[in-house]
Amino acid sequence: MDALPEGADLVPMYRAQHGIYVTLREDAMRLIEGLIEGAGIKIHHLTSRLKTTGSLREKLRRKPGRYRQLSDVTDLVGVRIITYFEQDVAAVSRALEAVFDIDWDNSVDKSKVHDPDRFGYMGVHYVMRFESREYAGGYSPRFEVQIRSILQHAWAEIEHDLGYKSRAAVPREVQRRFYRLAGLLEVADEEFMAIHRLSQDYVATLPERIAHSPDGVFIDAQSLAYLIHDPLIRGLDLEVAQALSVPLLDHWPDPDRPQRLASILDYVGVRSVGQLQKELRRLEQVVVQFAAALAPELQGVWTPAGGARLGTSIVHYALWRACSHAGLEADVVARLLDLRGSSTTLEHRVRRIYAQMSDDAGQISGRSH
Protein backbone atom coordinates (compact mmCIF):
# COMPACT_ATOMS: atom_id res chain seq x y z
CA MET A 1 0.00 0.00 0.00
CA ASP A 2 1.34 3.43 -0.92
CA ALA A 3 2.10 5.95 1.84
CA LEU A 4 -0.77 8.23 2.72
CA PRO A 5 -0.25 11.78 1.42
CA GLU A 6 0.55 13.66 4.66
CA GLY A 7 -2.06 11.70 6.58
CA ALA A 8 -4.92 13.26 4.68
CA ASP A 9 -7.06 10.09 4.90
CA LEU A 10 -6.59 9.44 8.65
CA VAL A 11 -7.29 12.96 9.87
CA PRO A 12 -10.93 13.02 8.69
CA MET A 13 -11.34 9.49 10.08
CA TYR A 14 -10.05 10.68 13.48
CA ARG A 15 -12.37 13.65 13.35
CA ALA A 16 -15.31 11.36 12.63
CA GLN A 17 -14.41 9.02 15.51
CA HIS A 18 -13.48 11.77 17.94
CA GLY A 19 -16.34 10.90 20.28
CA ILE A 20 -14.95 7.38 20.74
CA TYR A 21 -11.61 8.78 21.91
CA VAL A 22 -13.29 11.30 24.19
CA THR A 23 -15.09 8.40 25.90
CA LEU A 24 -11.90 6.33 25.96
CA ARG A 25 -10.05 9.14 27.69
CA GLU A 26 -12.79 9.57 30.30
CA ASP A 27 -12.98 5.83 30.97
CA ALA A 28 -9.20 5.52 31.27
CA MET A 29 -8.94 8.43 33.69
CA ARG A 30 -11.77 7.12 35.84
CA LEU A 31 -10.37 3.60 36.09
CA ILE A 32 -6.74 4.65 36.60
CA GLU A 33 -7.71 7.13 39.29
CA GLY A 34 -9.66 4.40 41.06
CA LEU A 35 -6.78 1.93 40.80
CA ILE A 36 -4.30 4.39 42.28
CA GLU A 37 -6.66 5.33 45.09
CA GLY A 38 -7.46 1.69 45.78
CA ALA A 39 -3.76 0.86 46.01
CA GLY A 40 -3.31 3.64 48.57
CA ILE A 41 -0.71 5.46 46.46
CA LYS A 42 -0.47 9.23 46.83
CA ILE A 43 0.56 10.88 43.57
CA HIS A 44 1.40 14.42 42.52
CA HIS A 45 -1.02 14.58 39.63
CA LEU A 46 -2.87 12.61 36.98
CA THR A 47 -3.57 14.26 33.63
CA SER A 48 -4.69 13.23 30.17
CA ARG A 49 -5.01 14.74 26.74
CA LEU A 50 -6.51 14.06 23.31
CA LYS A 51 -4.29 14.57 20.30
CA THR A 52 -5.49 17.48 18.20
CA THR A 53 -6.15 17.01 14.51
CA GLY A 54 -3.33 19.44 13.77
CA SER A 55 -0.91 17.41 15.85
CA LEU A 56 -2.02 14.19 14.17
CA ARG A 57 -1.57 15.74 10.72
CA GLU A 58 1.97 16.83 11.64
CA LYS A 59 2.82 13.37 13.02
CA LEU A 60 1.66 11.70 9.83
CA ARG A 61 3.58 14.22 7.72
CA ARG A 62 6.83 13.57 9.63
CA LYS A 63 6.51 9.78 9.33
CA PRO A 64 4.94 9.06 5.96
CA GLY A 65 3.91 5.47 5.37
CA ARG A 66 4.27 4.41 9.01
CA TYR A 67 0.59 4.67 9.95
CA ARG A 68 -1.75 2.77 7.63
CA GLN A 69 -4.86 2.88 9.82
CA LEU A 70 -6.02 4.94 12.73
CA SER A 71 -5.43 2.12 15.23
CA ASP A 72 -1.71 2.27 14.39
CA VAL A 73 -1.52 5.67 16.10
CA THR A 74 -1.26 4.72 19.77
CA ASP A 75 -1.07 8.19 21.30
CA LEU A 76 -4.40 9.66 20.24
CA VAL A 77 -5.20 9.42 23.96
CA GLY A 78 -2.36 10.01 26.39
CA VAL A 79 -2.33 9.72 30.17
CA ARG A 80 0.44 11.01 32.41
CA ILE A 81 0.91 9.93 36.03
CA ILE A 82 3.43 11.86 38.13
CA THR A 83 4.32 10.26 41.45
CA TYR A 84 6.12 11.88 44.35
CA PHE A 85 8.66 9.09 44.70
CA GLU A 86 10.47 6.79 42.29
CA GLN A 87 9.36 3.71 44.22
CA ASP A 88 5.73 4.62 43.52
CA VAL A 89 6.35 4.41 39.76
CA ALA A 90 6.71 0.64 40.15
CA ALA A 91 3.67 0.44 42.44
CA VAL A 92 1.46 2.30 39.93
CA SER A 93 2.82 0.12 37.12
CA ARG A 94 1.84 -3.08 38.92
CA ALA A 95 -1.67 -1.74 39.52
CA LEU A 96 -2.13 -0.98 35.81
CA GLU A 97 -0.61 -4.24 34.59
CA ALA A 98 -3.13 -6.19 36.68
CA VAL A 99 -6.11 -4.63 34.87
CA PHE A 100 -5.14 -3.44 31.39
CA ASP A 101 -4.01 -5.37 28.32
CA ILE A 102 -0.42 -4.15 27.85
CA ASP A 103 1.09 -4.02 24.37
CA TRP A 104 4.55 -5.14 25.49
CA ASP A 105 6.07 -4.83 22.03
CA ASN A 106 5.49 -1.09 22.16
CA SER A 107 5.89 -0.53 25.91
CA VAL A 108 9.09 0.00 27.84
CA ASP A 109 10.23 0.29 31.45
CA LYS A 110 12.94 2.86 30.89
CA SER A 111 14.30 2.51 34.41
CA LYS A 112 15.60 -0.95 33.40
CA VAL A 113 17.27 0.06 30.14
CA HIS A 114 18.58 3.57 30.76
CA ASP A 115 22.23 4.52 30.49
CA PRO A 116 23.84 5.75 33.72
CA ASP A 117 23.47 9.36 32.62
CA ARG A 118 19.86 9.13 31.42
CA PHE A 119 17.99 9.93 34.63
CA GLY A 120 15.40 11.97 32.75
CA TYR A 121 14.29 9.03 30.64
CA MET A 122 13.67 6.76 33.58
CA GLY A 123 10.06 5.87 34.17
CA VAL A 124 7.53 3.63 32.49
CA HIS A 125 5.83 4.09 29.14
CA TYR A 126 2.90 1.80 28.36
CA VAL A 127 0.79 1.26 25.28
CA MET A 128 -2.38 -0.43 26.53
CA ARG A 129 -6.06 -1.06 25.99
CA PHE A 130 -9.06 -2.18 28.01
CA GLU A 131 -9.25 -5.96 28.10
CA SER A 132 -13.01 -6.40 27.87
CA ARG A 133 -14.55 -2.99 27.24
CA GLU A 134 -15.85 -2.45 23.71
CA TYR A 135 -16.30 0.79 21.83
CA ALA A 136 -17.80 1.57 18.44
CA GLY A 137 -16.24 -0.88 16.03
CA GLY A 138 -16.12 -3.63 18.63
CA TYR A 139 -12.68 -3.02 20.14
CA SER A 140 -10.89 -0.84 22.62
CA PRO A 141 -8.40 1.49 20.92
CA ARG A 142 -4.91 1.56 22.31
CA PHE A 143 -3.70 4.54 24.31
CA GLU A 144 -0.47 5.57 26.00
CA VAL A 145 0.34 5.96 29.68
CA GLN A 146 3.50 7.60 30.99
CA ILE A 147 4.53 7.15 34.64
CA ARG A 148 7.35 9.18 36.19
CA SER A 149 8.44 10.52 39.53
CA ILE A 150 8.21 14.28 39.91
CA LEU A 151 12.00 14.70 39.60
CA GLN A 152 12.15 12.48 36.51
CA HIS A 153 9.36 14.59 35.06
CA ALA A 154 11.19 17.84 35.83
CA TRP A 155 14.32 16.58 34.08
CA ALA A 156 12.42 15.37 31.01
CA GLU A 157 10.46 18.62 30.65
CA ILE A 158 13.56 20.80 30.88
CA GLU A 159 15.54 18.57 28.54
CA HIS A 160 12.68 18.63 26.06
CA ASP A 161 12.49 22.41 26.32
CA LEU A 162 16.20 22.61 25.50
CA GLY A 163 15.47 20.67 22.33
CA TYR A 164 17.71 17.64 22.98
CA LYS A 165 16.01 14.47 21.78
CA SER A 166 19.05 12.16 21.82
CA ARG A 167 22.48 12.00 23.39
CA ALA A 168 24.09 12.65 20.00
CA ALA A 169 22.25 15.96 19.82
CA VAL A 170 23.83 17.26 23.03
CA PRO A 171 27.03 19.29 22.53
CA ARG A 172 30.03 17.71 24.26
CA GLU A 173 30.48 20.84 26.35
CA VAL A 174 26.99 20.34 27.71
CA GLN A 175 27.05 16.55 28.16
CA ARG A 176 29.23 16.61 31.30
CA ARG A 177 26.78 18.99 32.96
CA PHE A 178 23.93 16.65 32.08
CA TYR A 179 25.80 13.69 33.58
CA ARG A 180 26.45 15.56 36.82
CA LEU A 181 22.84 16.71 37.07
CA ALA A 182 21.55 13.21 36.38
CA GLY A 183 23.53 11.94 39.36
CA LEU A 184 22.34 14.75 41.59
CA LEU A 185 18.70 14.18 40.71
CA GLU A 186 18.97 10.44 41.25
CA VAL A 187 20.49 11.06 44.70
CA ALA A 188 17.74 13.61 45.42
CA ASP A 189 15.05 11.09 44.45
CA GLU A 190 16.60 8.51 46.77
CA GLU A 191 16.88 11.02 49.60
CA PHE A 192 13.24 12.05 49.26
CA MET A 193 12.26 8.38 49.47
CA ALA A 194 14.43 8.00 52.58
CA ILE A 195 12.78 11.04 54.17
CA HIS A 196 9.37 9.59 53.34
CA ARG A 197 10.27 6.29 55.01
CA LEU A 198 11.69 8.08 58.07
CA SER A 199 8.49 10.15 58.37
CA GLN A 200 6.37 7.00 58.24
CA ASP A 201 8.57 5.30 60.85
CA TYR A 202 8.40 8.40 63.05
CA VAL A 203 4.60 8.43 63.01
CA ALA A 204 4.43 4.67 63.63
CA THR A 205 6.63 4.89 66.74
CA LEU A 206 5.00 8.00 68.24
CA PRO A 207 2.51 6.20 70.54
CA GLU A 208 5.23 4.10 72.17
CA ARG A 209 7.70 6.99 72.47
CA ILE A 210 5.10 9.33 73.96
CA ALA A 211 4.02 6.66 76.43
CA HIS A 212 7.55 5.89 77.65
CA SER A 213 9.55 9.09 77.09
CA PRO A 214 7.31 12.12 76.37
CA ASP A 215 10.05 14.61 77.27
CA GLY A 216 12.11 13.25 74.37
CA VAL A 217 9.37 13.80 71.76
CA PHE A 218 9.34 17.23 70.14
CA ILE A 219 6.19 19.19 69.37
CA ASP A 220 5.54 19.09 65.62
CA ALA A 221 2.65 18.54 63.22
CA GLN A 222 2.86 14.73 63.48
CA SER A 223 3.03 14.60 67.27
CA LEU A 224 0.14 17.10 67.55
CA ALA A 225 -1.95 15.08 65.08
CA TYR A 226 -1.58 12.16 67.47
CA LEU A 227 -1.92 14.16 70.70
CA ILE A 228 -5.24 15.83 69.91
CA HIS A 229 -6.79 12.35 70.10
CA ASP A 230 -4.86 11.41 73.25
CA PRO A 231 -7.09 10.92 76.36
CA LEU A 232 -5.47 13.83 78.26
CA ILE A 233 -6.02 16.49 75.61
CA ARG A 234 -9.29 15.06 74.33
CA GLY A 235 -10.64 14.97 77.89
CA LEU A 236 -9.62 18.57 78.45
CA ASP A 237 -11.13 19.56 75.07
CA LEU A 238 -14.43 18.01 76.19
CA GLU A 239 -14.29 19.98 79.45
CA VAL A 240 -13.68 23.21 77.53
CA ALA A 241 -16.52 22.44 75.09
CA GLN A 242 -18.83 21.70 78.02
CA ALA A 243 -17.84 24.99 79.68
CA LEU A 244 -18.63 26.77 76.41
CA SER A 245 -21.92 24.87 76.09
CA VAL A 246 -21.02 23.71 72.58
CA PRO A 247 -20.21 20.29 71.10
CA LEU A 248 -16.66 19.18 70.35
CA LEU A 249 -16.30 18.96 66.58
CA ASP A 250 -14.54 15.60 66.19
CA HIS A 251 -14.78 15.57 62.40
CA TRP A 252 -14.33 19.23 61.53
CA PRO A 253 -12.28 19.24 58.27
CA ASP A 254 -9.04 21.12 59.01
CA PRO A 255 -5.92 19.18 57.93
CA ASP A 256 -3.72 22.15 58.86
CA ARG A 257 -4.91 22.16 62.48
CA PRO A 258 -1.95 20.14 63.91
CA GLN A 259 0.52 22.38 62.06
CA ARG A 260 -1.10 25.51 63.47
CA LEU A 261 -1.21 24.12 67.00
CA ALA A 262 2.48 23.22 66.72
CA SER A 263 3.23 26.78 65.60
CA ILE A 264 1.49 28.42 68.55
CA LEU A 265 3.15 26.08 71.04
CA ASP A 266 6.52 26.90 69.52
CA TYR A 267 5.69 30.61 69.86
CA VAL A 268 4.83 30.31 73.55
CA GLY A 269 7.93 28.22 74.25
CA VAL A 270 6.51 24.70 74.64
CA ARG A 271 8.92 22.40 72.85
CA SER A 272 8.24 18.82 73.99
CA VAL A 273 5.22 16.58 74.48
CA GLY A 274 6.21 16.01 78.08
CA GLN A 275 6.31 19.74 78.78
CA LEU A 276 2.88 20.21 77.21
CA GLN A 277 1.39 17.35 79.22
CA LYS A 278 2.79 18.71 82.49
CA GLU A 279 1.52 22.20 81.74
CA LEU A 280 -1.98 21.03 80.85
CA ARG A 281 -2.22 18.88 83.98
CA ARG A 282 -0.98 21.77 86.12
CA LEU A 283 -3.35 24.34 84.59
CA GLU A 284 -6.31 22.10 83.74
CA GLN A 285 -8.92 24.04 85.72
CA VAL A 286 -7.40 27.41 84.79
CA VAL A 287 -7.65 26.56 81.07
CA VAL A 288 -11.32 25.55 81.39
CA GLN A 289 -12.22 28.65 83.43
CA PHE A 290 -10.28 30.91 81.07
CA ALA A 291 -12.12 29.45 78.05
CA ALA A 292 -15.49 29.92 79.76
CA ALA A 293 -14.67 33.53 80.67
CA LEU A 294 -13.50 34.31 77.12
CA ALA A 295 -16.54 32.79 75.41
CA PRO A 296 -18.87 35.82 75.75
CA GLU A 297 -16.10 38.15 74.59
CA LEU A 298 -15.12 36.13 71.53
CA GLN A 299 -18.42 34.68 70.42
CA GLY A 300 -18.08 33.21 66.94
CA VAL A 301 -14.28 33.35 66.85
CA TRP A 302 -13.46 30.06 68.61
CA THR A 303 -16.62 28.15 67.78
CA PRO A 304 -17.14 27.91 64.00
CA ALA A 305 -20.26 25.96 63.03
CA GLY A 306 -21.44 26.04 66.62
CA GLY A 307 -18.72 23.91 68.17
CA ALA A 308 -15.16 23.76 69.45
CA ARG A 309 -12.46 22.13 67.34
CA LEU A 310 -10.02 19.49 68.52
CA GLY A 311 -7.13 21.07 70.38
CA THR A 312 -9.25 23.93 71.74
CA SER A 313 -7.68 23.36 75.19
CA ILE A 314 -4.23 23.89 73.64
CA VAL A 315 -5.40 27.15 72.08
CA HIS A 316 -6.71 28.51 75.37
CA TYR A 317 -3.62 27.32 77.22
CA ALA A 318 -1.43 29.16 74.68
CA LEU A 319 -3.48 32.34 75.12
CA TRP A 320 -3.11 32.10 78.90
CA ARG A 321 0.63 31.53 78.59
CA ALA A 322 0.97 34.44 76.16
CA CYS A 323 -0.69 36.74 78.69
CA SER A 324 1.42 35.50 81.60
CA HIS A 325 4.83 35.87 79.93
CA ALA A 326 6.35 39.23 79.06
CA GLY A 327 7.18 39.56 75.38
CA LEU A 328 4.40 37.27 74.18
CA GLU A 329 1.20 38.50 72.54
CA ALA A 330 -2.18 36.79 72.49
CA ASP A 331 -2.88 38.32 69.11
CA VAL A 332 0.06 36.43 67.59
CA VAL A 333 -1.51 33.17 68.77
CA ALA A 334 -4.75 34.12 67.02
CA ARG A 335 -2.95 35.05 63.81
CA LEU A 336 -0.97 31.80 63.81
CA LEU A 337 -4.31 30.01 63.94
CA ASP A 338 -5.55 32.13 61.03
CA LEU A 339 -8.54 33.25 63.05
CA ARG A 340 -10.85 35.91 61.70
CA GLY A 341 -11.20 38.81 64.07
CA SER A 342 -7.64 38.64 65.37
CA SER A 343 -6.61 42.25 66.07
CA THR A 344 -5.50 44.56 68.81
CA THR A 345 -9.12 44.47 70.02
CA LEU A 346 -8.83 40.74 70.54
CA GLU A 347 -5.53 41.26 72.34
CA HIS A 348 -7.14 43.74 74.76
CA ARG A 349 -10.10 41.46 75.43
CA VAL A 350 -7.96 38.43 76.15
CA ARG A 351 -5.63 40.38 78.45
CA ARG A 352 -8.57 41.94 80.28
CA ILE A 353 -10.06 38.50 81.03
CA TYR A 354 -6.64 37.22 82.07
CA ALA A 355 -6.14 40.19 84.43
CA GLN A 356 -9.62 39.75 85.88
CA MET A 357 -9.02 36.03 86.57
CA SER A 358 -5.62 36.80 88.09
CA ASP A 359 -7.16 39.43 90.40
CA ASP A 360 -9.89 37.01 91.44
CA ALA A 361 -7.31 34.32 92.17
CA GLY A 362 -5.26 36.77 94.22
CA GLN A 363 -8.27 37.86 96.27
CA ILE A 364 -9.23 34.25 96.99
CA SER A 365 -5.66 33.49 97.97
CA GLY A 366 -5.60 36.57 100.27
CA ARG A 367 -8.83 35.58 102.03
CA SER A 368 -7.54 32.05 102.59
CA HIS A 369 -4.69 33.46 104.64
XYZ file of C-alpha atoms in Angstrom:
369
model
C 0.000 0.000 0.000
C 1.339 3.433 -0.919
C 2.101 5.945 1.840
C -0.770 8.231 2.723
C -0.254 11.776 1.421
C 0.553 13.660 4.659
C -2.062 11.704 6.581
C -4.916 13.259 4.680
C -7.063 10.090 4.905
C -6.586 9.444 8.645
C -7.286 12.964 9.866
C -10.929 13.024 8.690
C -11.340 9.494 10.080
C -10.047 10.683 13.475
C -12.370 13.653 13.355
C -15.313 11.363 12.626
C -14.412 9.019 15.512
C -13.478 11.768 17.937
C -16.343 10.902 20.280
C -14.950 7.378 20.744
C -11.613 8.775 21.906
C -13.295 11.298 24.191
C -15.092 8.402 25.901
C -11.896 6.328 25.962
C -10.048 9.140 27.691
C -12.787 9.575 30.304
C -12.976 5.833 30.970
C -9.198 5.521 31.269
C -8.935 8.433 33.692
C -11.766 7.118 35.839
C -10.368 3.596 36.089
C -6.736 4.649 36.600
C -7.708 7.133 39.292
C -9.664 4.400 41.064
C -6.779 1.926 40.798
C -4.297 4.393 42.280
C -6.655 5.333 45.087
C -7.457 1.688 45.779
C -3.755 0.859 46.013
C -3.314 3.638 48.570
C -0.714 5.460 46.457
C -0.469 9.229 46.829
C 0.563 10.879 43.572
C 1.399 14.425 42.515
C -1.019 14.582 39.631
C -2.867 12.612 36.980
C -3.566 14.257 33.635
C -4.692 13.232 30.170
C -5.013 14.735 26.737
C -6.509 14.058 23.313
C -4.285 14.573 20.301
C -5.488 17.480 18.197
C -6.155 17.007 14.507
C -3.331 19.440 13.767
C -0.908 17.409 15.853
C -2.025 14.194 14.170
C -1.574 15.741 10.725
C 1.970 16.825 11.639
C 2.815 13.365 13.016
C 1.660 11.702 9.826
C 3.583 14.217 7.723
C 6.826 13.571 9.626
C 6.509 9.784 9.330
C 4.938 9.058 5.956
C 3.906 5.469 5.370
C 4.270 4.413 9.008
C 0.586 4.665 9.949
C -1.748 2.768 7.630
C -4.855 2.876 9.816
C -6.021 4.937 12.733
C -5.432 2.123 15.234
C -1.706 2.269 14.386
C -1.524 5.671 16.099
C -1.256 4.721 19.774
C -1.065 8.186 21.299
C -4.401 9.664 20.243
C -5.198 9.422 23.956
C -2.361 10.011 26.386
C -2.334 9.725 30.174
C 0.440 11.010 32.407
C 0.915 9.931 36.025
C 3.431 11.863 38.128
C 4.316 10.263 41.447
C 6.118 11.876 44.351
C 8.660 9.086 44.698
C 10.474 6.793 42.293
C 9.359 3.712 44.224
C 5.729 4.616 43.520
C 6.348 4.412 39.761
C 6.706 0.642 40.147
C 3.668 0.441 42.439
C 1.458 2.296 39.930
C 2.823 0.118 37.121
C 1.843 -3.078 38.921
C -1.670 -1.743 39.519
C -2.135 -0.977 35.806
C -0.612 -4.241 34.587
C -3.132 -6.186 36.680
C -6.107 -4.633 34.869
C -5.145 -3.442 31.388
C -4.012 -5.366 28.316
C -0.420 -4.151 27.847
C 1.091 -4.024 24.368
C 4.548 -5.142 25.488
C 6.069 -4.827 22.029
C 5.488 -1.086 22.162
C 5.895 -0.533 25.907
C 9.087 0.003 27.842
C 10.226 0.286 31.446
C 12.943 2.856 30.890
C 14.304 2.513 34.415
C 15.597 -0.947 33.396
C 17.275 0.058 30.138
C 18.584 3.573 30.759
C 22.235 4.518 30.491
C 23.845 5.752 33.719
C 23.467 9.363 32.619
C 19.856 9.135 31.415
C 17.986 9.926 34.627
C 15.396 11.972 32.755
C 14.292 9.030 30.639
C 13.671 6.758 33.585
C 10.057 5.870 34.166
C 7.534 3.634 32.487
C 5.830 4.094 29.144
C 2.900 1.805 28.360
C 0.787 1.259 25.281
C -2.376 -0.431 26.532
C -6.057 -1.058 25.987
C -9.056 -2.179 28.012
C -9.252 -5.958 28.096
C -13.015 -6.400 27.869
C -14.546 -2.986 27.236
C -15.851 -2.446 23.713
C -16.296 0.794 21.828
C -17.804 1.566 18.440
C -16.236 -0.884 16.033
C -16.122 -3.633 18.633
C -12.676 -3.022 20.137
C -10.888 -0.839 22.622
C -8.401 1.493 20.923
C -4.908 1.557 22.313
C -3.700 4.538 24.313
C -0.465 5.568 25.999
C 0.343 5.962 29.679
C 3.501 7.597 30.990
C 4.531 7.150 34.640
C 7.353 9.177 36.187
C 8.439 10.522 39.531
C 8.215 14.281 39.906
C 12.002 14.697 39.600
C 12.153 12.482 36.512
C 9.355 14.591 35.060
C 11.189 17.844 35.827
C 14.323 16.583 34.081
C 12.418 15.370 31.015
C 10.460 18.616 30.652
C 13.560 20.800 30.883
C 15.539 18.565 28.544
C 12.679 18.627 26.063
C 12.488 22.412 26.317
C 16.203 22.609 25.502
C 15.474 20.671 22.325
C 17.707 17.641 22.981
C 16.008 14.466 21.783
C 19.049 12.157 21.820
C 22.479 12.004 23.386
C 24.093 12.649 20.003
C 22.250 15.956 19.820
C 23.829 17.256 23.028
C 27.034 19.294 22.532
C 30.027 17.711 24.261
C 30.483 20.839 26.350
C 26.987 20.340 27.713
C 27.049 16.549 28.161
C 29.226 16.611 31.303
C 26.784 18.986 32.965
C 23.933 16.654 32.077
C 25.799 13.694 33.577
C 26.447 15.562 36.817
C 22.844 16.710 37.067
C 21.547 13.206 36.377
C 23.527 11.936 39.358
C 22.338 14.750 41.590
C 18.696 14.178 40.711
C 18.971 10.441 41.251
C 20.489 11.056 44.697
C 17.742 13.615 45.416
C 15.051 11.091 44.449
C 16.602 8.506 46.767
C 16.884 11.025 49.601
C 13.243 12.053 49.259
C 12.264 8.385 49.469
C 14.432 7.996 52.577
C 12.785 11.043 54.167
C 9.371 9.590 53.342
C 10.267 6.289 55.013
C 11.686 8.084 58.067
C 8.494 10.146 58.375
C 6.367 7.003 58.243
C 8.570 5.303 60.850
C 8.399 8.400 63.052
C 4.597 8.425 63.005
C 4.427 4.669 63.634
C 6.629 4.888 66.737
C 5.001 8.003 68.244
C 2.514 6.200 70.537
C 5.233 4.103 72.170
C 7.696 6.987 72.469
C 5.096 9.328 73.956
C 4.017 6.659 76.426
C 7.553 5.888 77.648
C 9.547 9.092 77.094
C 7.314 12.124 76.365
C 10.055 14.607 77.266
C 12.109 13.249 74.370
C 9.373 13.797 71.756
C 9.339 17.229 70.143
C 6.192 19.189 69.367
C 5.545 19.094 65.622
C 2.655 18.540 63.216
C 2.864 14.735 63.477
C 3.031 14.595 67.267
C 0.140 17.099 67.545
C -1.945 15.084 65.075
C -1.578 12.161 67.472
C -1.920 14.157 70.699
C -5.243 15.827 69.907
C -6.792 12.351 70.098
C -4.858 11.408 73.253
C -7.087 10.921 76.356
C -5.466 13.829 78.264
C -6.020 16.494 75.610
C -9.289 15.064 74.334
C -10.642 14.967 77.888
C -9.618 18.566 78.447
C -11.134 19.558 75.074
C -14.425 18.005 76.193
C -14.290 19.976 79.453
C -13.682 23.210 77.525
C -16.517 22.437 75.091
C -18.830 21.704 78.021
C -17.841 24.993 79.675
C -18.629 26.771 76.406
C -21.924 24.868 76.088
C -21.020 23.708 72.578
C -20.212 20.291 71.096
C -16.659 19.185 70.355
C -16.299 18.960 66.580
C -14.542 15.600 66.189
C -14.779 15.569 62.405
C -14.326 19.227 61.534
C -12.283 19.245 58.266
C -9.037 21.122 59.014
C -5.922 19.176 57.934
C -3.718 22.149 58.865
C -4.908 22.157 62.477
C -1.949 20.136 63.910
C 0.517 22.377 62.062
C -1.102 25.508 63.474
C -1.215 24.124 66.996
C 2.475 23.219 66.719
C 3.229 26.778 65.602
C 1.485 28.416 68.546
C 3.151 26.078 71.038
C 6.516 26.903 69.518
C 5.690 30.609 69.856
C 4.830 30.313 73.546
C 7.933 28.219 74.251
C 6.507 24.703 74.636
C 8.915 22.397 72.847
C 8.236 18.825 73.994
C 5.220 16.582 74.480
C 6.211 16.011 78.077
C 6.314 19.737 78.777
C 2.877 20.212 77.211
C 1.387 17.354 79.217
C 2.791 18.706 82.488
C 1.519 22.204 81.737
C -1.978 21.035 80.852
C -2.221 18.883 83.978
C -0.977 21.773 86.121
C -3.350 24.338 84.592
C -6.309 22.095 83.745
C -8.923 24.036 85.716
C -7.403 27.406 84.788
C -7.651 26.557 81.068
C -11.318 25.551 81.389
C -12.217 28.645 83.428
C -10.278 30.907 81.065
C -12.117 29.450 78.051
C -15.489 29.919 79.757
C -14.674 33.529 80.667
C -13.500 34.309 77.120
C -16.541 32.786 75.405
C -18.873 35.822 75.752
C -16.098 38.153 74.593
C -15.120 36.131 71.531
C -18.420 34.683 70.417
C -18.080 33.209 66.943
C -14.280 33.347 66.848
C -13.455 30.064 68.607
C -16.624 28.146 67.775
C -17.137 27.913 63.999
C -20.258 25.962 63.028
C -21.442 26.045 66.619
C -18.716 23.912 68.166
C -15.157 23.758 69.449
C -12.462 22.131 67.342
C -10.019 19.486 68.517
C -7.132 21.074 70.384
C -9.247 23.931 71.744
C -7.678 23.357 75.191
C -4.226 23.886 73.644
C -5.404 27.151 72.083
C -6.712 28.507 75.373
C -3.618 27.318 77.220
C -1.427 29.156 74.681
C -3.483 32.338 75.119
C -3.111 32.096 78.895
C 0.627 31.531 78.595
C 0.965 34.442 76.158
C -0.689 36.744 78.694
C 1.418 35.499 81.599
C 4.827 35.871 79.935
C 6.346 39.234 79.058
C 7.183 39.562 75.381
C 4.398 37.266 74.180
C 1.203 38.504 72.543
C -2.176 36.792 72.494
C -2.882 38.317 69.110
C 0.062 36.433 67.589
C -1.515 33.166 68.771
C -4.753 34.122 67.017
C -2.945 35.053 63.815
C -0.972 31.795 63.806
C -4.311 30.012 63.943
C -5.545 32.127 61.025
C -8.544 33.253 63.048
C -10.849 35.914 61.704
C -11.201 38.808 64.066
C -7.637 38.638 65.372
C -6.611 42.247 66.073
C -5.498 44.560 68.809
C -9.123 44.475 70.016
C -8.831 40.737 70.539
C -5.528 41.264 72.342
C -7.144 43.740 74.761
C -10.103 41.462 75.425
C -7.956 38.425 76.150
C -5.634 40.379 78.447
C -8.574 41.943 80.275
C -10.064 38.503 81.030
C -6.637 37.220 82.074
C -6.137 40.194 84.430
C -9.618 39.750 85.885
C -9.016 36.033 86.574
C -5.617 36.803 88.093
C -7.159 39.426 90.399
C -9.893 37.006 91.445
C -7.313 34.320 92.166
C -5.260 36.775 94.221
C -8.274 37.862 96.272
C -9.232 34.247 96.988
C -5.661 33.492 97.969
C -5.605 36.566 100.274
C -8.828 35.580 102.028
C -7.540 32.045 102.587
C -4.688 33.457 104.641
